[in-house]
Coordinates of C-alpha atoms in Angstrom, one line a residue:
S1 CA 274.1 103.4 44.8
A2 CA 273.4 106.5 46.7
L3 CA 277.1 107.1 47.1
V4 CA 277.7 107.1 43.3
K5 CA 274.6 109.3 42.8
R6 CA 276.0 111.8 45.2
A7 CA 279.4 111.8 43.7
V8 CA 278.0 112.1 40.1
A9 CA 275.8 115.0 41.2
Y10 CA 278.8 116.7 42.7
L11 CA 280.8 116.2 39.5
H12 CA 278.0 117.6 37.4
Q13 CA 277.7 120.7 39.7
N14 CA 281.5 121.3 39.8
Y15 CA 282.9 120.1 36.5
T16 CA 283.9 123.6 35.4
R17 CA 286.6 124.0 38.0
P18 CA 289.6 121.9 38.9
L19 CA 288.7 118.9 41.0
A20 CA 290.7 116.4 43.0
R21 CA 289.8 112.8 43.7
W22 CA 290.2 113.4 47.5
E23 CA 287.7 116.3 47.3
I24 CA 285.1 114.1 45.7
A25 CA 285.7 111.3 48.2
E26 CA 285.5 113.7 51.1
V27 CA 282.2 115.2 49.9
V28 CA 280.6 111.7 49.8
G29 CA 282.3 110.6 53.0
V30 CA 284.5 107.7 51.8
S31 CA 288.2 107.0 51.0
E32 CA 289.6 107.8 47.5
D33 CA 290.2 104.1 46.9
Y34 CA 286.7 103.1 48.0
L35 CA 285.2 105.8 45.8
T36 CA 287.2 104.5 42.8
R37 CA 286.3 100.9 43.4
V38 CA 282.5 101.6 43.7
F39 CA 282.6 103.8 40.6
N40 CA 284.4 101.1 38.6
R41 CA 282.0 98.5 39.8
E42 CA 278.8 100.5 39.1
L43 CA 279.8 102.6 36.1
G44 CA 282.7 100.7 34.6
L45 CA 284.8 104.0 34.8
S46 CA 286.9 105.7 37.4
P47 CA 285.6 109.0 38.8
W48 CA 288.3 110.7 36.7
D49 CA 287.2 109.0 33.4
Y50 CA 283.6 109.8 34.2
L51 CA 284.5 113.5 34.8
N52 CA 286.5 113.7 31.6
R53 CA 283.6 112.1 29.6
Y54 CA 281.1 114.5 31.1
R55 CA 283.4 117.5 30.3
V56 CA 283.8 116.3 26.7
L57 CA 280.0 115.9 26.4
Q58 CA 279.6 119.5 27.6
A59 CA 282.4 120.6 25.2
Q60 CA 280.6 118.9 22.3
N61 CA 277.5 120.9 23.0
L62 CA 279.5 124.2 23.1
L63 CA 281.4 123.3 19.9
K64 CA 278.1 122.8 18.1
T65 CA 276.2 125.8 19.5
T66 CA 278.8 128.5 20.0
S67 CA 281.7 130.1 18.1
H68 CA 283.9 130.3 21.2
S69 CA 287.5 129.3 20.6
I70 CA 288.6 125.8 21.4
G71 CA 290.8 127.1 24.2
A72 CA 288.0 129.0 25.7
I73 CA 285.7 126.0 25.6
A74 CA 288.4 123.9 27.2
K75 CA 288.5 126.3 30.1
Q76 CA 284.7 126.6 30.3
V77 CA 284.4 122.8 30.8
G78 CA 287.2 122.6 33.4
F79 CA 290.4 121.8 31.5
S80 CA 293.2 124.2 32.4
D81 CA 295.4 122.9 29.5
G82 CA 294.1 123.2 26.0
A83 CA 296.5 120.5 24.6
Y84 CA 295.4 118.0 27.3
F85 CA 291.7 118.9 26.5
S86 CA 292.4 118.1 22.8
R87 CA 294.0 114.8 23.7
V88 CA 291.2 113.7 26.0
F89 CA 288.5 114.9 23.5
S90 CA 290.2 112.9 20.7
K91 CA 290.6 109.8 22.8
I92 CA 286.9 109.8 23.8
T93 CA 285.3 110.9 20.5
G94 CA 287.8 109.8 17.9
L95 CA 287.9 113.3 16.5
S96 CA 289.8 116.5 17.4
P97 CA 287.7 119.3 18.7
Q98 CA 288.3 121.1 15.4
G99 CA 287.3 118.1 13.5
Y100 CA 284.1 117.7 15.6
R101 CA 283.2 121.3 15.1
G102 CA 283.7 121.0 11.3
R103 CA 281.5 118.0 10.9

């Protein structure tokens, strides 16, 4: 739907900074709950899960192509907490950021 496309475009443009669900909903002109329902129906993920997967995808690229520290990469892709980044990364990829880089 156009709503999900607008929300996804906003996430892609702003993933490097802290985002709130209300902010995304406001940008596309719907309630937070409606945004979450439509995302789940169309993508099978909540907006937050989609954002985390997108951030991890960007981090994977940086881990492969740069020598930046894992903490620096976490911040570059929008995670303010390195430990939380590592947990999310491991949950999504099955590997730690260090393990992914070392492959």
